[in-house]
């Protein structure tokens, strides 16, 4: 794919910024617009942009693993976050658990946050798997 | 304004169905996407629309003090949008595969189950 | 008690894994299961005969009033003993009868499941549980009838049986629901106390008809009897067990069980008398026209079931007593005759009664069993059959209405049954042994012990009927709601009218046996009326049914996607449009609507323009871009109307969709103009009307008041309960977290699907290359 120098250079700087932004969206989701779905999509778009500028191979090298592995990881995190109250406190599946004191930046940490992180990972994994698979064989 | 949104929904549905009735595979997928957008908008619309009051509890408050938009349709649509992406990509890949195997774009030629027909 | 019922099912599950051990010598061990159950139930005889009723209840679906309620009273106990006792003998017999059969383990599995289902059926006190077990017996019976699944006739008979008894099961379910509606309970014991209220209810007749439907189909009453002769395609142990001793009596059991609830009414009694009477006479006469031993036994079984229904219909204490005794009588002699027939078939490979004679010389024990059973079936003293027949005559004799007619019917039936019993139990064993059977080997003792045991029991009970009267018979009569304090069975009732009738029956029946010889001529004579028999009517109905559904399917399921869509849309438009125009007036309250601003008009125009471009452009790239524009316009709407989360998501997905399309666009087929102007116009009108309909519908809905309770609940509790302020996100990750979990699983599946389809393409290419190289 032929790309301009500007896009190539810009995407190298944009990737970390966009990723940081996606994490920001993920974390603030509980209080303000955002969340795992949108955050995941933004992160996926960041990688796709990078792959457009530098080629799929470079992006894959950067990722170090197939994005498909993110899917089971995310699913497991989400599922376990629901399982924790069952295992530790004998509460129903997916009961929300919360820390008593607010943590810096994040505010209250709860099991819902981990659930959202799982969603984030699944969305990144699914989107990248689909796009990469298609552009590989296209 | 409600009338405008109703008109949009009508257009989305009509165009979606029209595209799905075409024999071309690509048009079929575009039709599904348009129809999906129409359905999302319809759900959003039926949950009643509210201007300038997102369902986010403001600042230091613990509960809503003023009117707010209904969050339930929004949550439904949010998942629907993401799922529809999965559906679209699967449909596209399926069409691509079908095209390479059957070598036709005409849906009418795809209604036999045997590969060698 | 639950364990006892589940044993059969557990054993068949166990067989799935350990089946191969039970195919060989160990197959005898399988019979330990029914034996254990028999001993288990045997110990209840004491308590039950003292008037105790054992109830067990396990929770199942408490919110619907459905529990696993079991009740062991006299009636259930009698049936449980028959099921486990005859079950034991049949299991035992099978290990030799089907020795070395490839699927012996499977057979035992079906048989054990059937036993469990049957026990559940007779022990259930809850109508829903009863229905479940009822259907399970139909299903296991289906597998057993079709056990020889390579034979077309077997499969067809199995389907017929399943069809008929399945319909009956549905009627039972309907009856159960209706009864629940009337009485407010599914428990049969609780219905007992409401029998009057149920009898006075306006739907009483419907309930009775539904229960009749279930009982008559299961117990093969006229005109639903024809599945039973067909079911004789099953291996003989199955015919013995299911189609004479146990399952077919389930219908009779149901009638007996509901006699105290629904009975006592004129409709109930008369219908049972008429249906039972027709069935018993019709099929008893029918036995003359059969030459296949199993066919004869099948029709005489139907006739016996008819007698039981008839007796239940009489509704007197004597009749219940006679029915209870006759159940035992019939189970003993009919099981014996079936087992004997099985042995004959096994050893001589024929069941044609015209070719069988003199087998006594090669299989004496079997002959003894057969002859004893035939005597019991004929009601000749000193067998239990005689006691049963006397009681039956006595009951009919004391009927208040139409005594003569009933007597004639029952005596005639008994005469023909005597004939049938003699043909099946005596004829094959006496006379001259034909040449072709001279070399027949004597059967294994595992085969002949069960029938001999049953036949001897018939004799023992006859000589000493007191063995069974108080312990078993009395509680049965009590369970049917009659006073049973004065019951004493005896062989000798004195020289009275009933005894004279007995003598007449035996005399004429024996004469009939010597006059009429079963022959193919007679069979052919009956065949001439085949075209109006219920069986052929049923088959014709089936054929028409299949033809109509074929036509219907071809018409609607024609394989053209757009036809499906057109039909669905057309129906929707017509139906909804009709109601919309007929019932509402299109009034839009303009004051309640929000003001239209410039931004919104702009967004609408962008969207409409985008749609038009998408639909009418000839360039695929342009269509994709226009589609992106449509998505962005929707995104704007979300921004205007307080849905920031949606706007963000829509924006990202829109971007991704366009990327996706662009990636594959040049690999996708080009746009083709496949349809002509007329079709496009037609489709255009249809979709425009549909769009109009949806838009109108949406506006009409908006005019109605809305219930926002759920949204309010989430909003008010978002921070207090879930510590979040973005309510949409809180719903997604907390309130409805499980839904989201499932949603991301679905997404993952889509990704796996895409991945798989793409990789599959590569493999297909490989295969094509391989095929090309072979050319």
PDB file of C-alpha atoms in Angstrom, chain C residues 545-737:
ATOM      1  CA  UNK C 545     -51.472 -34.202   4.864  1.00  0.00           C
ATOM      2  CA  UNK C 546     -48.025 -34.801   3.380  1.00  0.00           C
ATOM      3  CA  UNK C 547     -49.187 -33.822  -0.116  1.00  0.00           C
ATOM      4  CA  UNK C 548     -50.693 -30.588   1.112  1.00  0.00           C
ATOM      5  CA  UNK C 549     -47.604 -29.701   3.103  1.00  0.00           C
ATOM      6  CA  UNK C 550     -45.400 -30.483   0.119  1.00  0.00           C
ATOM      7  CA  UNK C 551     -47.453 -28.178  -2.032  1.00  0.00           C
ATOM      8  CA  UNK C 552     -47.471 -25.509   0.648  1.00  0.00           C
ATOM      9  CA  UNK C 553     -43.722 -25.748   1.165  1.00  0.00           C
ATOM     10  CA  UNK C 554     -42.984 -25.635  -2.547  1.00  0.00           C
ATOM     11  CA  UNK C 555     -45.180 -22.626  -2.900  1.00  0.00           C
ATOM     12  CA  UNK C 556     -43.727 -20.539  -0.097  1.00  0.00           C
ATOM     13  CA  UNK C 557     -40.266 -21.996   0.435  1.00  0.00           C
ATOM     14  CA  UNK C 558     -39.203 -21.668  -3.158  1.00  0.00           C
ATOM     15  CA  UNK C 559     -35.600 -20.753  -2.444  1.00  0.00           C
ATOM     16  CA  UNK C 560     -35.764 -17.151  -3.596  1.00  0.00           C
ATOM     17  CA  UNK C 561     -34.790 -14.845  -0.763  1.00  0.00           C
ATOM     18  CA  UNK C 562     -36.591 -11.865  -2.177  1.00  0.00           C
ATOM     19  CA  UNK C 563     -39.825 -13.821  -2.490  1.00  0.00           C
ATOM     20  CA  UNK C 564     -39.681 -14.602   1.206  1.00  0.00           C
ATOM     21  CA  UNK C 565     -39.028 -10.997   2.054  1.00  0.00           C
ATOM     22  CA  UNK C 566     -41.737  -9.766  -0.291  1.00  0.00           C
ATOM     23  CA  UNK C 567     -44.316 -12.140   1.151  1.00  0.00           C
ATOM     24  CA  UNK C 568     -43.431 -11.278   4.736  1.00  0.00           C
ATOM     25  CA  UNK C 569     -43.499  -7.542   4.058  1.00  0.00           C
ATOM     26  CA  UNK C 570     -46.688  -7.773   2.063  1.00  0.00           C
ATOM     27  CA  UNK C 571     -48.510  -9.610   4.840  1.00  0.00           C
ATOM     28  CA  UNK C 572     -47.179  -7.195   7.410  1.00  0.00           C
ATOM     29  CA  UNK C 573     -48.240  -4.181   5.404  1.00  0.00           C
ATOM     30  CA  UNK C 574     -51.705  -5.548   4.699  1.00  0.00           C
ATOM     31  CA  UNK C 575     -52.439  -6.764   8.225  1.00  0.00           C
ATOM     32  CA  UNK C 576     -50.961  -3.896  10.208  1.00  0.00           C
ATOM     33  CA  UNK C 577     -52.126  -1.341   7.675  1.00  0.00           C
ATOM     34  CA  UNK C 578     -55.648  -2.693   7.842  1.00  0.00           C
ATOM     35  CA  UNK C 579     -55.763  -2.375  11.609  1.00  0.00           C
ATOM     36  CA  UNK C 580     -54.068   1.001  11.548  1.00  0.00           C
ATOM     37  CA  UNK C 581     -56.527   2.448   9.083  1.00  0.00           C
ATOM     38  CA  UNK C 582     -59.514   0.775  10.709  1.00  0.00           C
ATOM     39  CA  UNK C 583     -58.897   1.716  14.301  1.00  0.00           C
ATOM     40  CA  UNK C 584     -56.886   4.887  14.646  1.00  0.00           C
ATOM     41  CA  UNK C 585     -57.293   8.381  13.446  1.00  0.00           C
ATOM     42  CA  UNK C 586     -54.128  10.073  12.374  1.00  0.00           C
ATOM     43  CA  UNK C 587     -54.094  12.976  14.709  1.00  0.00           C
ATOM     44  CA  UNK C 588     -50.722  14.424  15.522  1.00  0.00           C
ATOM     45  CA  UNK C 589     -50.687  16.857  18.357  1.00  0.00           C
ATOM     46  CA  UNK C 590     -48.277  19.447  17.047  1.00  0.00           C
ATOM     47  CA  UNK C 591     -48.059  21.235  20.382  1.00  0.00           C
ATOM     48  CA  UNK C 592     -46.600  18.248  22.152  1.00  0.00           C
ATOM     49  CA  UNK C 593     -43.793  17.946  19.632  1.00  0.00           C
ATOM     50  CA  UNK C 594     -40.493  19.662  20.104  1.00  0.00           C
ATOM     51  CA  UNK C 595     -39.466  22.573  17.901  1.00  0.00           C
ATOM     52  CA  UNK C 596     -37.668  21.930  14.665  1.00  0.00           C
ATOM     53  CA  UNK C 597     -34.299  23.590  14.408  1.00  0.00           C
ATOM     54  CA  UNK C 598     -32.052  24.217  11.453  1.00  0.00           C
ATOM     55  CA  UNK C 599     -29.550  21.598  12.621  1.00  0.00           C
ATOM     56  CA  UNK C 600     -32.125  18.897  12.605  1.00  0.00           C
ATOM     57  CA  UNK C 601     -33.409  19.766   9.164  1.00  0.00           C
ATOM     58  CA  UNK C 602     -29.838  19.657   7.935  1.00  0.00           C
ATOM     59  CA  UNK C 603     -29.222  16.259   9.490  1.00  0.00           C
ATOM     60  CA  UNK C 604     -32.417  14.908   7.966  1.00  0.00           C
ATOM     61  CA  UNK C 605     -31.518  16.205   4.529  1.00  0.00           C
ATOM     62  CA  UNK C 606     -28.033  14.707   4.748  1.00  0.00           C
ATOM     63  CA  UNK C 607     -29.497  11.362   5.718  1.00  0.00           C
ATOM     64  CA  UNK C 608     -32.067  11.334   2.940  1.00  0.00           C
ATOM     65  CA  UNK C 609     -29.530  12.409   0.369  1.00  0.00           C
ATOM     66  CA  UNK C 610     -27.170   9.707   1.587  1.00  0.00           C
ATOM     67  CA  UNK C 611     -29.873   7.085   1.300  1.00  0.00           C
ATOM     68  CA  UNK C 612     -30.795   8.091  -2.211  1.00  0.00           C
ATOM     69  CA  UNK C 613     -27.196   8.053  -3.269  1.00  0.00           C
ATOM     70  CA  UNK C 614     -26.640   4.639  -1.692  1.00  0.00           C
ATOM     71  CA  UNK C 615     -29.626   3.152  -3.433  1.00  0.00           C
ATOM     72  CA  UNK C 616     -29.246   4.629  -6.886  1.00  0.00           C
ATOM     73  CA  UNK C 617     -25.538   4.958  -7.516  1.00  0.00           C
ATOM     74  CA  UNK C 618     -23.910   2.529  -9.892  1.00  0.00           C
ATOM     75  CA  UNK C 619     -20.548   2.701  -8.161  1.00  0.00           C
ATOM     76  CA  UNK C 620     -19.950   0.430  -5.230  1.00  0.00           C
ATOM     77  CA  UNK C 621     -17.387   2.759  -3.689  1.00  0.00           C
ATOM     78  CA  UNK C 622     -19.846   5.641  -3.855  1.00  0.00           C
ATOM     79  CA  UNK C 623     -22.519   3.485  -2.264  1.00  0.00           C
ATOM     80  CA  UNK C 624     -20.213   2.593   0.636  1.00  0.00           C
ATOM     81  CA  UNK C 625     -19.234   6.197   1.211  1.00  0.00           C
ATOM     82  CA  UNK C 626     -22.862   7.304   1.043  1.00  0.00           C
ATOM     83  CA  UNK C 627     -23.697   4.632   3.563  1.00  0.00           C
ATOM     84  CA  UNK C 628     -21.027   6.067   5.836  1.00  0.00           C
ATOM     85  CA  UNK C 629     -22.677   9.445   5.472  1.00  0.00           C
ATOM     86  CA  UNK C 630     -26.016   7.937   6.507  1.00  0.00           C
ATOM     87  CA  UNK C 631     -24.341   6.546   9.611  1.00  0.00           C
ATOM     88  CA  UNK C 632     -22.853   9.914  10.462  1.00  0.00           C
ATOM     89  CA  UNK C 633     -26.242  11.599  10.095  1.00  0.00           C
ATOM     90  CA  UNK C 634     -27.654   9.140  12.604  1.00  0.00           C
ATOM     91  CA  UNK C 635     -24.670   9.928  14.789  1.00  0.00           C
ATOM     92  CA  UNK C 636     -25.755  13.568  14.707  1.00  0.00           C
ATOM     93  CA  UNK C 637     -29.248  12.633  15.837  1.00  0.00           C
ATOM     94  CA  UNK C 638     -27.737  10.819  18.803  1.00  0.00           C
ATOM     95  CA  UNK C 639     -25.725  13.920  19.655  1.00  0.00           C
ATOM     96  CA  UNK C 640     -28.790  16.164  19.484  1.00  0.00           C
ATOM     97  CA  UNK C 641     -30.873  13.905  21.657  1.00  0.00           C
ATOM     98  CA  UNK C 642     -28.701  13.301  24.688  1.00  0.00           C
ATOM     99  CA  UNK C 643     -27.011  10.040  23.767  1.00  0.00           C
ATOM    100  CA  UNK C 644     -23.264  10.774  23.823  1.00  0.00           C
ATOM    101  CA  UNK C 645     -22.361   7.116  24.302  1.00  0.00           C
ATOM    102  CA  UNK C 646     -24.356   6.105  21.281  1.00  0.00           C
ATOM    103  CA  UNK C 647     -22.871   8.876  19.185  1.00  0.00           C
ATOM    104  CA  UNK C 648     -19.336   7.764  20.032  1.00  0.00           C
ATOM    105  CA  UNK C 649     -20.069   4.124  19.333  1.00  0.00           C
ATOM    106  CA  UNK C 650     -21.928   4.838  16.122  1.00  0.00           C
ATOM    107  CA  UNK C 651     -19.064   7.011  14.930  1.00  0.00           C
ATOM    108  CA  UNK C 652     -16.431   4.364  15.575  1.00  0.00           C
ATOM    109  CA  UNK C 653     -18.467   1.540  14.093  1.00  0.00           C
ATOM    110  CA  UNK C 654     -19.308   3.647  11.073  1.00  0.00           C
ATOM    111  CA  UNK C 655     -15.620   4.212  10.472  1.00  0.00           C
ATOM    112  CA  UNK C 656     -14.874   0.542  10.861  1.00  0.00           C
ATOM    113  CA  UNK C 657     -17.679  -0.498   8.514  1.00  0.00           C
ATOM    114  CA  UNK C 658     -16.404   1.752   5.782  1.00  0.00           C
ATOM    115  CA  UNK C 659     -12.859   0.442   6.297  1.00  0.00           C
ATOM    116  CA  UNK C 660     -14.150  -3.100   6.134  1.00  0.00           C
ATOM    117  CA  UNK C 661     -16.014  -2.489   2.897  1.00  0.00           C
ATOM    118  CA  UNK C 662     -13.141  -0.699   1.290  1.00  0.00           C
ATOM    119  CA  UNK C 663     -10.821  -3.552   2.196  1.00  0.00           C
ATOM    120  CA  UNK C 664     -12.902  -6.161   0.440  1.00  0.00           C
ATOM    121  CA  UNK C 665     -14.659  -4.025  -2.117  1.00  0.00           C
ATOM    122  CA  UNK C 666     -12.509  -4.954  -5.090  1.00  0.00           C
ATOM    123  CA  UNK C 667     -12.804  -8.602  -4.204  1.00  0.00           C
ATOM    124  CA  UNK C 668     -16.551  -8.300  -4.099  1.00  0.00           C
ATOM    125  CA  UNK C 669     -18.695  -8.822  -7.154  1.00  0.00           C
ATOM    126  CA  UNK C 670     -19.585  -5.829  -9.254  1.00  0.00           C
ATOM    127  CA  UNK C 671     -23.030  -4.347  -9.173  1.00  0.00           C
ATOM    128  CA  UNK C 672     -25.212  -5.993 -11.690  1.00  0.00           C
ATOM    129  CA  UNK C 673     -28.480  -4.743 -12.990  1.00  0.00           C
ATOM    130  CA  UNK C 674     -30.325  -8.002 -12.784  1.00  0.00           C
ATOM    131  CA  UNK C 675     -33.910  -6.943 -12.573  1.00  0.00           C
ATOM    132  CA  UNK C 676     -35.933  -5.136 -15.152  1.00  0.00           C
ATOM    133  CA  UNK C 677     -37.759  -1.874 -14.781  1.00  0.00           C
ATOM    134  CA  UNK C 678     -41.063  -3.466 -13.800  1.00  0.00           C
ATOM    135  CA  UNK C 679     -39.656  -5.498 -10.934  1.00  0.00           C
ATOM    136  CA  UNK C 680     -37.799  -2.498  -9.612  1.00  0.00           C
ATOM    137  CA  UNK C 681     -40.951  -0.430  -9.704  1.00  0.00           C
ATOM    138  CA  UNK C 682     -42.895  -3.158  -7.882  1.00  0.00           C
ATOM    139  CA  UNK C 683     -40.216  -3.538  -5.222  1.00  0.00           C
ATOM    140  CA  UNK C 684     -39.952   0.217  -4.922  1.00  0.00           C
ATOM    141  CA  UNK C 685     -43.653   0.603  -4.261  1.00  0.00           C
ATOM    142  CA  UNK C 686     -43.651  -2.245  -1.759  1.00  0.00           C
ATOM    143  CA  UNK C 687     -40.722  -0.855   0.213  1.00  0.00           C
ATOM    144  CA  UNK C 688     -42.053   2.705   0.060  1.00  0.00           C
ATOM    145  CA  UNK C 689     -45.380   1.541   1.494  1.00  0.00           C
ATOM    146  CA  UNK C 690     -43.535  -0.389   4.159  1.00  0.00           C
ATOM    147  CA  UNK C 691     -41.435   2.641   5.087  1.00  0.00           C
ATOM    148  CA  UNK C 692     -44.571   4.728   5.289  1.00  0.00           C
ATOM    149  CA  UNK C 693     -46.180   2.126   7.507  1.00  0.00           C
ATOM    150  CA  UNK C 694     -43.243   2.028   9.921  1.00  0.00           C
ATOM    151  CA  UNK C 695     -43.064   5.813  10.100  1.00  0.00           C
ATOM    152  CA  UNK C 696     -46.799   6.111  10.775  1.00  0.00           C
ATOM    153  CA  UNK C 697     -46.635   3.363  13.327  1.00  0.00           C
ATOM    154  CA  UNK C 698     -43.768   5.108  15.102  1.00  0.00           C
ATOM    155  CA  UNK C 699     -45.690   8.365  15.266  1.00  0.00           C
ATOM    156  CA  UNK C 700     -48.778   6.599  16.588  1.00  0.00           C
ATOM    157  CA  UNK C 701     -46.747   4.932  19.307  1.00  0.00           C
ATOM    158  CA  UNK C 702     -45.203   8.232  20.299  1.00  0.00           C
ATOM    159  CA  UNK C 703     -48.669   9.669  20.844  1.00  0.00           C
ATOM    160  CA  UNK C 704     -49.372   7.058  23.530  1.00  0.00           C
ATOM    161  CA  UNK C 705     -48.251   7.549  27.129  1.00  0.00           C
ATOM    162  CA  UNK C 706     -45.004   5.804  27.955  1.00  0.00           C
ATOM    163  CA  UNK C 707     -43.940   3.752  30.937  1.00  0.00           C
ATOM    164  CA  UNK C 708     -40.445   4.717  31.969  1.00  0.00           C
ATOM    165  CA  UNK C 709     -40.417   2.765  35.193  1.00  0.00           C
ATOM    166  CA  UNK C 710     -37.435   0.598  34.288  1.00  0.00           C
ATOM    167  CA  UNK C 711     -35.353   3.523  33.148  1.00  0.00           C
ATOM    168  CA  UNK C 712     -36.245   5.445  36.308  1.00  0.00           C
ATOM    169  CA  UNK C 713     -35.261   2.524  38.458  1.00  0.00           C
ATOM    170  CA  UNK C 714     -31.873   2.198  36.843  1.00  0.00           C
ATOM    171  CA  UNK C 715     -31.293   5.931  36.925  1.00  0.00           C
ATOM    172  CA  UNK C 716     -32.187   6.344  40.581  1.00  0.00           C
ATOM    173  CA  UNK C 717     -30.113   3.387  41.686  1.00  0.00           C
ATOM    174  CA  UNK C 718     -27.125   3.870  39.403  1.00  0.00           C
ATOM    175  CA  UNK C 719     -25.066   5.753  41.930  1.00  0.00           C
ATOM    176  CA  UNK C 720     -26.586   4.446  45.119  1.00  0.00           C
ATOM    177  CA  UNK C 721     -26.303   0.796  44.248  1.00  0.00           C
ATOM    178  CA  UNK C 722     -23.680   0.588  41.541  1.00  0.00           C
ATOM    179  CA  UNK C 723     -21.451   3.583  42.271  1.00  0.00           C
ATOM    180  CA  UNK C 724     -21.603   4.873  38.719  1.00  0.00           C
ATOM    181  CA  UNK C 725     -22.919   8.047  37.212  1.00  0.00           C
ATOM    182  CA  UNK C 726     -23.105   7.154  33.540  1.00  0.00           C
ATOM    183  CA  UNK C 727     -26.362   5.204  33.653  1.00  0.00           C
ATOM    184  CA  UNK C 728     -25.963   3.632  30.209  1.00  0.00           C
ATOM    185  CA  UNK C 729     -22.589   2.227  31.167  1.00  0.00           C
ATOM    186  CA  UNK C 730     -23.861   1.093  34.554  1.00  0.00           C
ATOM    187  CA  UNK C 731     -26.675  -0.809  32.853  1.00  0.00           C
ATOM    188  CA  UNK C 732     -24.196  -2.458  30.529  1.00  0.00           C
ATOM    189  CA  UNK C 733     -21.574  -3.513  33.032  1.00  0.00           C
ATOM    190  CA  UNK C 734     -23.606  -3.909  36.169  1.00  0.00           C
ATOM    191  CA  UNK C 735     -27.394  -4.111  36.050  1.00  0.00           C
ATOM    192  CA  UNK C 736     -27.484  -6.154  32.862  1.00  0.00           C
ATOM    193  CA  UNK C 737     -23.918  -7.436  33.047  1.00  0.00           C
TER     194      UNK C 737
END
